[in-house]
mmCIF file of N, CA and C in Angstrom:
data_model
loop_
_atom_site.group_PDB
_atom_site.id
_atom_site.type_symbol
_atom_site.label_atom_id
_atom_site.label_comp_id
_atom_site.label_asym_id
_atom_site.label_seq_id
_atom_site.Cartn_x
_atom_site.Cartn_y
_atom_site.Cartn_z
ATOM 1 N N MET A 1 111.762 -101.174 -38.112
ATOM 2 C CA MET A 1 112.730 -101.572 -36.964
ATOM 3 C C MET A 1 113.852 -101.094 -37.099
ATOM 4 N N THR A 2 114.416 -101.529 -36.013
ATOM 5 C CA THR A 2 115.663 -101.030 -35.137
ATOM 6 C C THR A 2 117.253 -101.871 -35.973
ATOM 7 N N PRO A 3 118.373 -101.544 -36.152
ATOM 8 C CA PRO A 3 119.638 -102.331 -36.229
ATOM 9 C C PRO A 3 119.765 -103.209 -35.186
ATOM 10 N N PHE A 4 119.323 -103.044 -34.282
ATOM 11 C CA PHE A 4 119.460 -104.106 -32.908
ATOM 12 C C PHE A 4 118.557 -105.146 -33.245
ATOM 13 N N GLY A 5 117.309 -104.627 -33.451
ATOM 14 C CA GLY A 5 116.148 -105.422 -33.337
ATOM 15 C C GLY A 5 116.166 -106.482 -35.156
ATOM 16 N N ARG A 6 116.838 -106.313 -35.908
ATOM 17 C CA ARG A 6 117.389 -106.522 -37.302
ATOM 18 C C ARG A 6 117.774 -107.828 -36.800
ATOM 19 N N LYS A 7 119.101 -107.367 -36.018
ATOM 20 C CA LYS A 7 120.354 -108.366 -35.678
ATOM 21 C C LYS A 7 119.577 -109.605 -35.138
ATOM 22 N N VAL A 8 119.277 -108.859 -34.184
ATOM 23 C CA VAL A 8 118.339 -110.402 -33.306
ATOM 24 C C VAL A 8 117.300 -111.022 -33.703
ATOM 25 N N ARG A 9 116.990 -110.328 -34.758
ATOM 26 C CA ARG A 9 115.760 -111.253 -35.725
ATOM 27 C C ARG A 9 116.447 -112.419 -36.343
ATOM 28 N N GLU A 10 117.843 -112.097 -36.988
ATOM 29 C CA GLU A 10 118.495 -112.678 -37.753
ATOM 30 C C GLU A 10 119.238 -113.915 -37.602
ATOM 31 N N ILE A 11 119.861 -113.344 -35.994
ATOM 32 C CA ILE A 11 120.252 -114.594 -35.170
ATOM 33 C C ILE A 11 119.892 -115.540 -34.993
ATOM 34 N N ARG A 12 118.352 -115.236 -34.210
ATOM 35 C CA ARG A 12 117.309 -116.295 -34.244
ATOM 36 C C ARG A 12 116.840 -117.125 -34.716
ATOM 37 N N LYS A 13 116.531 -116.452 -36.188
ATOM 38 C CA LYS A 13 116.569 -117.326 -37.406
ATOM 39 C C LYS A 13 117.202 -118.228 -37.655
ATOM 40 N N GLN A 14 118.368 -117.567 -37.555
ATOM 41 C CA GLN A 14 119.640 -118.503 -38.040
ATOM 42 C C GLN A 14 119.842 -119.984 -37.009
ATOM 43 N N ARG A 15 119.442 -119.276 -35.804
ATOM 44 C CA ARG A 15 119.649 -120.925 -34.551
ATOM 45 C C ARG A 15 118.262 -121.388 -34.696
ATOM 46 N N ASN A 16 117.177 -121.131 -35.201
ATOM 47 C CA ASN A 16 116.030 -121.864 -35.298
ATOM 48 C C ASN A 16 115.344 -121.611 -33.882
ATOM 49 N N VAL A 17 115.229 -120.284 -33.160
ATOM 50 C CA VAL A 17 114.583 -120.169 -32.062
ATOM 51 C C VAL A 17 113.363 -119.481 -32.435
ATOM 52 N N SER A 18 112.460 -119.681 -31.760
ATOM 53 C CA SER A 18 111.128 -119.074 -31.765
ATOM 54 C C SER A 18 111.350 -118.144 -31.061
ATOM 55 N N GLN A 19 110.213 -116.770 -31.447
ATOM 56 C CA GLN A 19 110.708 -115.499 -30.307
ATOM 57 C C GLN A 19 109.590 -115.644 -29.037
ATOM 58 N N LYS A 20 108.944 -116.615 -29.026
ATOM 59 C CA LYS A 20 108.140 -117.267 -27.863
ATOM 60 C C LYS A 20 109.047 -117.825 -27.017
ATOM 61 N N GLN A 21 109.880 -118.482 -27.605
ATOM 62 C CA GLN A 21 110.801 -119.590 -26.760
ATOM 63 C C GLN A 21 112.008 -118.753 -26.072
ATOM 64 N N MET A 22 112.438 -117.803 -26.876
ATOM 65 C CA MET A 22 113.427 -116.834 -27.019
ATOM 66 C C MET A 22 112.909 -116.086 -25.736
ATOM 67 N N ALA A 23 111.787 -115.130 -25.771
ATOM 68 C CA ALA A 23 111.297 -114.702 -24.549
ATOM 69 C C ALA A 23 111.170 -115.107 -23.262
ATOM 70 N N LYS A 24 110.706 -116.632 -23.392
ATOM 71 C CA LYS A 24 110.423 -117.233 -22.217
ATOM 72 C C LYS A 24 111.737 -117.571 -21.164
ATOM 73 N N ASP A 25 112.987 -117.902 -21.921
ATOM 74 C CA ASP A 25 114.113 -118.063 -21.689
ATOM 75 C C ASP A 25 115.218 -117.056 -21.566
ATOM 76 N N LEU A 26 114.829 -115.767 -22.039
ATOM 77 C CA LEU A 26 115.353 -114.627 -21.470
ATOM 78 C C LEU A 26 114.383 -114.016 -20.536
ATOM 79 N N GLY A 27 113.438 -114.356 -20.015
ATOM 80 C CA GLY A 27 112.603 -113.977 -18.412
ATOM 81 C C GLY A 27 111.743 -112.724 -19.336
ATOM 82 N N VAL A 28 111.024 -112.575 -20.265
ATOM 83 C CA VAL A 28 110.634 -111.076 -20.907
ATOM 84 C C VAL A 28 109.482 -111.749 -21.346
ATOM 85 N N SER A 29 108.288 -110.942 -21.747
ATOM 86 C CA SER A 29 107.143 -111.185 -22.846
ATOM 87 C C SER A 29 107.100 -111.307 -23.677
ATOM 88 N N ALA A 30 106.778 -112.260 -25.028
ATOM 89 C CA ALA A 30 107.266 -112.269 -26.208
ATOM 90 C C ALA A 30 106.671 -110.888 -26.874
ATOM 91 N N ALA A 31 105.289 -110.072 -26.493
ATOM 92 C CA ALA A 31 105.243 -109.083 -26.969
ATOM 93 C C ALA A 31 105.972 -107.996 -26.997
ATOM 94 N N TYR A 32 107.304 -108.161 -25.381
ATOM 95 C CA TYR A 32 108.608 -107.147 -25.367
ATOM 96 C C TYR A 32 108.989 -107.387 -26.438
ATOM 97 N N LEU A 33 110.058 -108.620 -26.316
ATOM 98 C CA LEU A 33 110.918 -108.956 -27.647
ATOM 99 C C LEU A 33 110.336 -108.487 -28.821
ATOM 100 N N SER A 34 108.879 -109.376 -29.326
ATOM 101 C CA SER A 34 108.528 -108.566 -30.729
ATOM 102 C C SER A 34 108.529 -107.148 -30.728
ATOM 103 N N ALA A 35 108.316 -106.304 -29.588
ATOM 104 C CA ALA A 35 108.480 -104.822 -30.023
ATOM 105 C C ALA A 35 109.672 -104.246 -30.254
ATOM 106 N N LEU A 36 110.792 -104.840 -29.586
ATOM 107 C CA LEU A 36 112.065 -104.407 -29.609
ATOM 108 C C LEU A 36 112.199 -105.226 -30.873
ATOM 109 N N GLU A 37 112.406 -106.231 -31.314
ATOM 110 C CA GLU A 37 113.108 -106.463 -33.016
ATOM 111 C C GLU A 37 112.038 -105.758 -33.942
ATOM 112 N N HIS A 38 110.955 -105.329 -33.754
ATOM 113 C CA HIS A 38 110.172 -103.992 -34.522
ATOM 114 C C HIS A 38 111.002 -102.865 -34.508
ATOM 115 N N GLY A 39 111.432 -102.572 -33.672
ATOM 116 C CA GLY A 39 111.524 -100.986 -32.960
ATOM 117 C C GLY A 39 110.634 -100.258 -32.570
ATOM 118 N N HIS A 40 109.663 -101.051 -31.856
ATOM 119 C CA HIS A 40 108.297 -99.972 -31.137
ATOM 120 C C HIS A 40 108.808 -99.805 -29.261
ATOM 121 N N ARG A 41 110.125 -100.403 -29.441
ATOM 122 C CA ARG A 41 110.510 -100.165 -28.068
ATOM 123 C C ARG A 41 111.747 -99.294 -27.951
ATOM 124 N N GLY A 42 112.049 -98.758 -26.899
ATOM 125 C CA GLY A 42 113.495 -98.005 -26.656
ATOM 126 C C GLY A 42 114.432 -98.802 -26.615
ATOM 127 N N ARG A 43 115.798 -98.432 -26.667
ATOM 128 C CA ARG A 43 116.836 -99.114 -26.943
ATOM 129 C C ARG A 43 116.992 -99.936 -25.546
ATOM 130 N N PRO A 44 117.567 -101.309 -25.789
ATOM 131 C CA PRO A 44 117.377 -102.085 -24.849
ATOM 132 C C PRO A 44 118.175 -101.724 -23.301
ATOM 133 N N SER A 45 117.914 -102.666 -22.304
ATOM 134 C CA SER A 45 119.185 -102.172 -21.354
ATOM 135 C C SER A 45 120.443 -103.076 -21.805
ATOM 136 N N TRP A 46 121.320 -102.475 -20.856
ATOM 137 C CA TRP A 46 122.697 -102.936 -21.169
ATOM 138 C C TRP A 46 122.475 -104.541 -20.252
ATOM 139 N N ALA A 47 121.869 -104.516 -19.337
ATOM 140 C CA ALA A 47 121.588 -106.152 -19.200
ATOM 141 C C ALA A 47 121.131 -106.979 -20.288
ATOM 142 N N LEU A 48 119.538 -106.600 -20.841
ATOM 143 C CA LEU A 48 118.953 -107.754 -21.626
ATOM 144 C C LEU A 48 119.738 -108.029 -22.877
ATOM 145 N N VAL A 49 120.876 -106.880 -23.264
ATOM 146 C CA VAL A 49 121.676 -107.192 -24.188
ATOM 147 C C VAL A 49 122.862 -108.209 -24.019
ATOM 148 N N GLN A 50 123.132 -107.919 -22.439
ATOM 149 C CA GLN A 50 124.354 -109.169 -21.823
ATOM 150 C C GLN A 50 123.478 -109.992 -22.413
ATOM 151 N N GLN A 51 122.398 -110.530 -21.624
ATOM 152 C CA GLN A 51 121.481 -112.028 -21.512
ATOM 153 C C GLN A 51 121.542 -112.384 -23.049
ATOM 154 N N ILE A 52 121.325 -111.701 -23.895
ATOM 155 C CA ILE A 52 121.259 -111.869 -25.421
ATOM 156 C C ILE A 52 122.186 -112.519 -25.489
ATOM 157 N N ILE A 53 123.471 -111.671 -25.346
ATOM 158 C CA ILE A 53 124.808 -111.948 -25.960
ATOM 159 C C ILE A 53 125.399 -113.617 -25.457
ATOM 160 N N THR A 54 124.795 -113.632 -23.690
ATOM 161 C CA THR A 54 125.005 -114.849 -23.442
ATOM 162 C C THR A 54 124.430 -116.533 -24.164
ATOM 163 N N TYR A 55 122.897 -115.585 -24.438
ATOM 164 C CA TYR A 55 122.324 -116.766 -24.570
ATOM 165 C C TYR A 55 122.431 -117.095 -25.873
ATOM 166 N N PHE A 56 122.518 -116.327 -26.900
ATOM 167 C CA PHE A 56 123.157 -117.278 -28.041
ATOM 168 C C PHE A 56 124.838 -117.269 -28.268
ATOM 169 N N ASP A 57 125.808 -117.042 -27.284
ATOM 170 C CA ASP A 57 126.713 -117.465 -26.797
ATOM 171 C C ASP A 57 127.783 -116.852 -27.991
ATOM 172 N N LEU A 58 127.681 -115.487 -27.774
ATOM 173 C CA LEU A 58 128.286 -114.394 -28.911
ATOM 174 C C LEU A 58 129.637 -114.564 -27.988
ATOM 175 N N ILE A 59 130.578 -113.945 -28.843
ATOM 176 C CA ILE A 59 132.233 -113.689 -28.585
ATOM 177 C C ILE A 59 132.535 -112.778 -29.379
ATOM 178 N N TRP A 60 133.463 -111.943 -28.851
ATOM 179 C CA TRP A 60 134.705 -111.281 -29.344
ATOM 180 C C TRP A 60 133.484 -110.108 -30.147
ATOM 181 N N ASP A 61 133.981 -110.176 -31.073
ATOM 182 C CA ASP A 61 133.559 -109.358 -32.826
ATOM 183 C C ASP A 61 131.723 -109.119 -32.402
ATOM 184 N N ASP A 62 131.241 -110.442 -32.474
ATOM 185 C CA ASP A 62 129.985 -110.274 -32.571
ATOM 186 C C ASP A 62 129.159 -109.930 -31.244
ATOM 187 N N ALA A 63 129.696 -110.303 -30.221
ATOM 188 C CA ALA A 63 129.241 -109.622 -28.678
ATOM 189 C C ALA A 63 129.267 -108.264 -29.095
ATOM 190 N N GLU A 64 130.423 -107.547 -29.439
ATOM 191 C CA GLU A 64 130.615 -106.163 -29.324
ATOM 192 C C GLU A 64 130.026 -105.375 -30.914
ATOM 193 N N ASP A 65 129.617 -106.308 -31.567
ATOM 194 C CA ASP A 65 128.848 -105.744 -32.901
ATOM 195 C C ASP A 65 127.299 -105.795 -31.900
ATOM 196 N N LEU A 66 126.990 -105.947 -31.446
ATOM 197 C CA LEU A 66 125.866 -106.213 -31.211
ATOM 198 C C LEU A 66 124.993 -105.276 -30.087
ATOM 199 N N GLU A 67 126.287 -105.066 -29.183
ATOM 200 C CA GLU A 67 126.442 -103.743 -28.103
ATOM 201 C C GLU A 67 126.537 -102.405 -29.230
ATOM 202 N N GLU A 68 126.938 -102.402 -30.157
ATOM 203 C CA GLU A 68 126.930 -101.314 -30.653
ATOM 204 C C GLU A 68 125.740 -101.052 -31.222
ATOM 205 N N LEU A 69 124.863 -102.139 -31.950
ATOM 206 C CA LEU A 69 123.627 -102.026 -33.027
ATOM 207 C C LEU A 69 122.907 -101.448 -31.472
ATOM 208 N N ALA A 70 122.584 -101.909 -30.384
ATOM 209 C CA ALA A 70 121.885 -101.499 -29.338
ATOM 210 C C ALA A 70 122.203 -100.135 -28.953
ATOM 211 N N ARG A 71 123.416 -99.628 -28.927
ATOM 212 C CA ARG A 71 123.617 -98.285 -28.636
ATOM 213 C C ARG A 71 123.181 -97.497 -29.743
ATOM 214 N N LEU A 72 122.957 -97.976 -30.951
ATOM 215 C CA LEU A 72 122.795 -96.956 -32.375
ATOM 216 C C LEU A 72 121.194 -97.624 -32.557
ATOM 217 N N SER A 73 120.214 -97.937 -31.708
ATOM 218 C CA SER A 73 119.107 -98.284 -31.667
ATOM 219 C C SER A 73 117.518 -97.600 -31.582
ATOM 220 N N HIS A 74 117.991 -96.490 -30.589
ATOM 221 C CA HIS A 74 117.147 -95.613 -30.039
ATOM 222 C C HIS A 74 116.264 -94.889 -31.323
ATOM 223 N N PRO A 75 114.640 -95.553 -31.303
ATOM 224 C CA PRO A 75 114.153 -95.465 -32.921
ATOM 225 C C PRO A 75 113.522 -93.593 -32.380
ATOM 226 N N LYS A 76 113.597 -93.497 -31.155
ATOM 227 C CA LYS A 76 112.633 -91.864 -31.060
ATOM 228 C C LYS A 76 113.899 -91.065 -30.864
ATOM 229 N N MET A 77 114.340 -90.602 -31.079
ATOM 230 C CA MET A 77 115.909 -88.972 -30.585
ATOM 231 C C MET A 77 115.515 -88.020 -30.524
ATOM 232 N N SER A 78 116.463 -87.160 -29.774
ATOM 233 C CA SER A 78 116.172 -86.170 -29.718
ATOM 234 C C SER A 78 117.564 -85.421 -29.739
ATOM 235 N N ILE A 79 117.590 -84.150 -30.898
ATOM 236 C CA ILE A 79 119.033 -83.531 -30.501
ATOM 237 C C ILE A 79 118.505 -82.277 -29.963
ATOM 238 N N ASP A 80 119.921 -81.965 -29.525
ATOM 239 C CA ASP A 80 119.952 -80.713 -28.634
ATOM 240 C C ASP A 80 121.369 -80.176 -29.385
ATOM 241 N N THR A 81 121.038 -78.911 -30.189
ATOM 242 C CA THR A 81 121.762 -78.247 -31.374
ATOM 243 C C THR A 81 121.965 -76.985 -30.517
ATOM 244 N N ALA A 82 121.523 -76.638 -29.737
ATOM 245 C CA ALA A 82 121.976 -75.722 -28.958
ATOM 246 C C ALA A 82 123.701 -75.166 -28.724
ATOM 247 N N GLY A 83 123.960 -74.115 -29.001
ATOM 248 C CA GLY A 83 125.836 -73.940 -29.006
ATOM 249 C C GLY A 83 126.478 -74.246 -30.610
ATOM 250 N N LEU A 84 125.242 -74.917 -30.883
ATOM 251 C CA LEU A 84 125.909 -75.227 -32.697
ATOM 252 C C LEU A 84 125.494 -74.336 -33.473
ATOM 253 N N SER A 85 126.141 -74.495 -34.778
ATOM 254 C CA SER A 85 125.688 -73.151 -35.916
ATOM 255 C C SER A 85 124.314 -73.202 -36.391
ATOM 256 N N PRO A 86 123.764 -72.192 -36.906
ATOM 257 C CA PRO A 86 122.579 -72.005 -37.480
ATOM 258 C C PRO A 86 122.325 -73.699 -38.454
ATOM 259 N N GLU A 87 122.919 -73.504 -39.196
ATOM 260 C CA GLU A 87 123.155 -74.702 -40.120
ATOM 261 C C GLU A 87 122.838 -76.241 -39.722
ATOM 262 N N ALA A 88 123.757 -76.721 -38.651
ATOM 263 C CA ALA A 88 123.423 -77.575 -37.740
ATOM 264 C C ALA A 88 121.753 -78.228 -37.603
ATOM 265 N N THR A 89 121.777 -77.190 -37.009
ATOM 266 C CA THR A 89 119.969 -76.838 -36.347
ATOM 267 C C THR A 89 119.254 -76.866 -37.670
ATOM 268 N N LYS A 90 119.453 -76.132 -38.766
ATOM 269 C CA LYS A 90 118.788 -76.452 -40.134
ATOM 270 C C LYS A 90 118.618 -77.720 -40.322
ATOM 271 N N LEU A 91 120.007 -78.303 -40.539
ATOM 272 C CA LEU A 91 120.121 -79.921 -40.885
ATOM 273 C C LEU A 91 119.409 -80.761 -39.962
ATOM 274 N N VAL A 92 119.101 -80.781 -39.007
ATOM 275 C CA VAL A 92 118.975 -81.595 -38.112
ATOM 276 C C VAL A 92 117.549 -81.715 -38.354
ATOM 277 N N ASN A 93 116.711 -80.312 -38.224
ATOM 278 C CA ASN A 93 115.094 -79.965 -38.442
ATOM 279 C C ASN A 93 114.648 -80.537 -39.901
ATOM 280 N N MET A 94 115.458 -80.211 -41.155
ATOM 281 C CA MET A 94 115.475 -80.745 -42.178
ATOM 282 C C MET A 94 115.021 -82.410 -42.133
ATOM 283 N N LEU A 95 116.102 -83.026 -41.871
ATOM 284 C CA LEU A 95 116.530 -84.688 -41.636
ATOM 285 C C LEU A 95 115.423 -85.018 -40.956
ATOM 286 N N SER A 96 114.608 -84.228 -39.659
ATOM 287 C CA SER A 96 113.753 -84.951 -39.194
ATOM 288 C C SER A 96 112.266 -84.821 -39.926
ATOM 289 N N ARG A 97 112.141 -83.786 -40.822
ATOM 290 C CA ARG A 97 111.391 -83.298 -41.506
ATOM 291 C C ARG A 97 111.348 -84.453 -43.137
ATOM 292 N N ASN A 98 112.282 -84.881 -43.405
ATOM 293 C CA ASN A 98 112.320 -85.087 -44.934
ATOM 294 C C ASN A 98 112.827 -86.975 -44.736
ATOM 295 N N ILE A 99 113.256 -87.131 -43.430
ATOM 296 C CA ILE A 99 113.635 -88.934 -43.282
ATOM 297 C C ILE A 99 112.993 -90.010 -44.045
ATOM 298 N N HIS A 100 111.542 -89.621 -43.649
ATOM 299 C CA HIS A 100 110.867 -90.806 -44.621
ATOM 300 C C HIS A 100 110.863 -90.187 -45.596
ATOM 301 N N ARG A 101 110.786 -89.741 -46.325
ATOM 302 C CA ARG A 101 111.037 -89.391 -47.728
ATOM 303 C C ARG A 101 112.255 -89.994 -48.792
ATOM 304 N N LEU A 102 113.463 -90.351 -47.952
ATOM 305 C CA LEU A 102 114.433 -90.514 -48.569
ATOM 306 C C LEU A 102 114.301 -92.033 -48.622
ATOM 307 N N SER A 103 115.042 -92.250 -49.919
ATOM 308 C CA SER A 103 114.901 -93.642 -50.256
ATOM 309 C C SER A 103 116.189 -94.349 -49.260
ATOM 310 N N HIS A 104 116.113 -95.934 -49.747
ATOM 311 C CA HIS A 104 116.798 -96.836 -49.099
ATOM 312 C C HIS A 104 118.456 -96.341 -49.163
ATOM 313 N N GLU A 105 118.608 -95.939 -50.470
ATOM 314 C CA GLU A 105 119.819 -95.485 -51.325
ATOM 315 C C GLU A 105 120.119 -94.692 -50.640
ATOM 316 N N GLU A 106 119.464 -93.186 -50.407
ATOM 317 C CA GLU A 106 119.828 -92.028 -49.799
ATOM 318 C C GLU A 106 120.334 -92.349 -48.563
ATOM 319 N N VAL A 107 119.573 -93.361 -47.802
ATOM 320 C CA VAL A 107 119.243 -93.087 -46.379
ATOM 321 C C VAL A 107 121.070 -94.041 -46.082
ATOM 322 N N VAL A 108 121.367 -95.028 -47.009
ATOM 323 C CA VAL A 108 122.514 -95.343 -46.813
ATOM 324 C C VAL A 108 123.719 -94.915 -47.173
ATOM 325 N N ASN A 109 123.602 -94.030 -48.008
ATOM 326 C CA ASN A 109 124.537 -93.161 -48.542
ATOM 327 C C ASN A 109 125.226 -91.874 -47.377
ATOM 328 N N ILE A 110 124.426 -91.348 -47.176
ATOM 329 C CA ILE A 110 124.249 -90.548 -45.719
ATOM 330 C C ILE A 110 125.016 -91.046 -44.492
ATOM 331 N N LEU A 111 124.698 -92.154 -44.062
ATOM 332 C CA LEU A 111 125.027 -93.415 -42.981
ATOM 333 C C LEU A 111 126.763 -93.487 -43.375
ATOM 334 N N ASN A 112 126.653 -94.028 -44.635
ATOM 335 C CA ASN A 112 128.394 -94.164 -45.097
ATOM 336 C C ASN A 112 129.098 -93.002 -44.754
ATOM 337 N N TYR A 113 128.620 -91.506 -45.496
ATOM 338 C CA TYR A 113 129.225 -90.332 -45.763
ATOM 339 C C TYR A 113 129.578 -90.073 -43.690
ATOM 340 N N LEU A 114 128.755 -90.198 -42.975
ATOM 341 C CA LEU A 114 128.923 -89.916 -41.437
ATOM 342 C C LEU A 114 129.580 -91.571 -40.799
ATOM 343 N N GLU A 115 129.730 -92.418 -41.145
ATOM 344 C CA GLU A 115 130.316 -93.430 -40.410
ATOM 345 C C GLU A 115 131.996 -93.193 -41.321
ATOM 346 N N ASN A 116 132.075 -92.417 -42.357
ATOM 347 C CA ASN A 116 133.372 -92.455 -42.534
ATOM 348 C C ASN A 116 134.335 -91.165 -41.750
ATOM 349 N N LYS A 117 133.121 -89.794 -41.305
ATOM 350 C CA LYS A 117 133.512 -88.902 -40.618
ATOM 351 C C LYS A 117 134.159 -89.403 -39.339
ATOM 352 N N GLU A 118 133.109 -90.214 -38.537
ATOM 353 C CA GLU A 118 133.250 -90.619 -37.332
ATOM 354 C C GLU A 118 134.468 -91.556 -37.552
ATOM 355 N N GLU A 119 135.074 -92.561 -38.409
ATOM 356 C CA GLU A 119 136.396 -92.947 -38.275
ATOM 357 C C GLU A 119 137.470 -92.010 -38.501
ATOM 358 N N LEU A 120 137.447 -90.914 -38.781
ATOM 359 C CA LEU A 120 137.928 -90.350 -39.534
ATOM 360 C C LEU A 120 139.004 -89.535 -38.021
ATOM 361 N N SER A 121 137.573 -89.481 -36.992
ATOM 362 C CA SER A 121 137.692 -88.988 -35.927
ATOM 363 C C SER A 121 138.896 -89.308 -35.216
#
């Protein structure tokens, strides 16, 4: 599941909207919406994210948060390390090879570290 998919599912359940009904209202298939929620489809289009924001009547911070989650929810990433240090290339390769072995706590710790680095930029 992607961060975007988890958030959409959370909002949908809070609003007591079925996946089938939401898909119908948005003009997408229930299978597509399910795949999007479970992270089996790529990042949603900007237009679909805007439809979902409108559908749930999200405003300000909630709408921005959903847009950011969509940007961070591509389930299959490719990272170009050309021009970076050998250590950066090693890091990317080791993370790719070992991410499934990391505990939830380890993933959260790495994520927090990177988010703090981003905030300092």
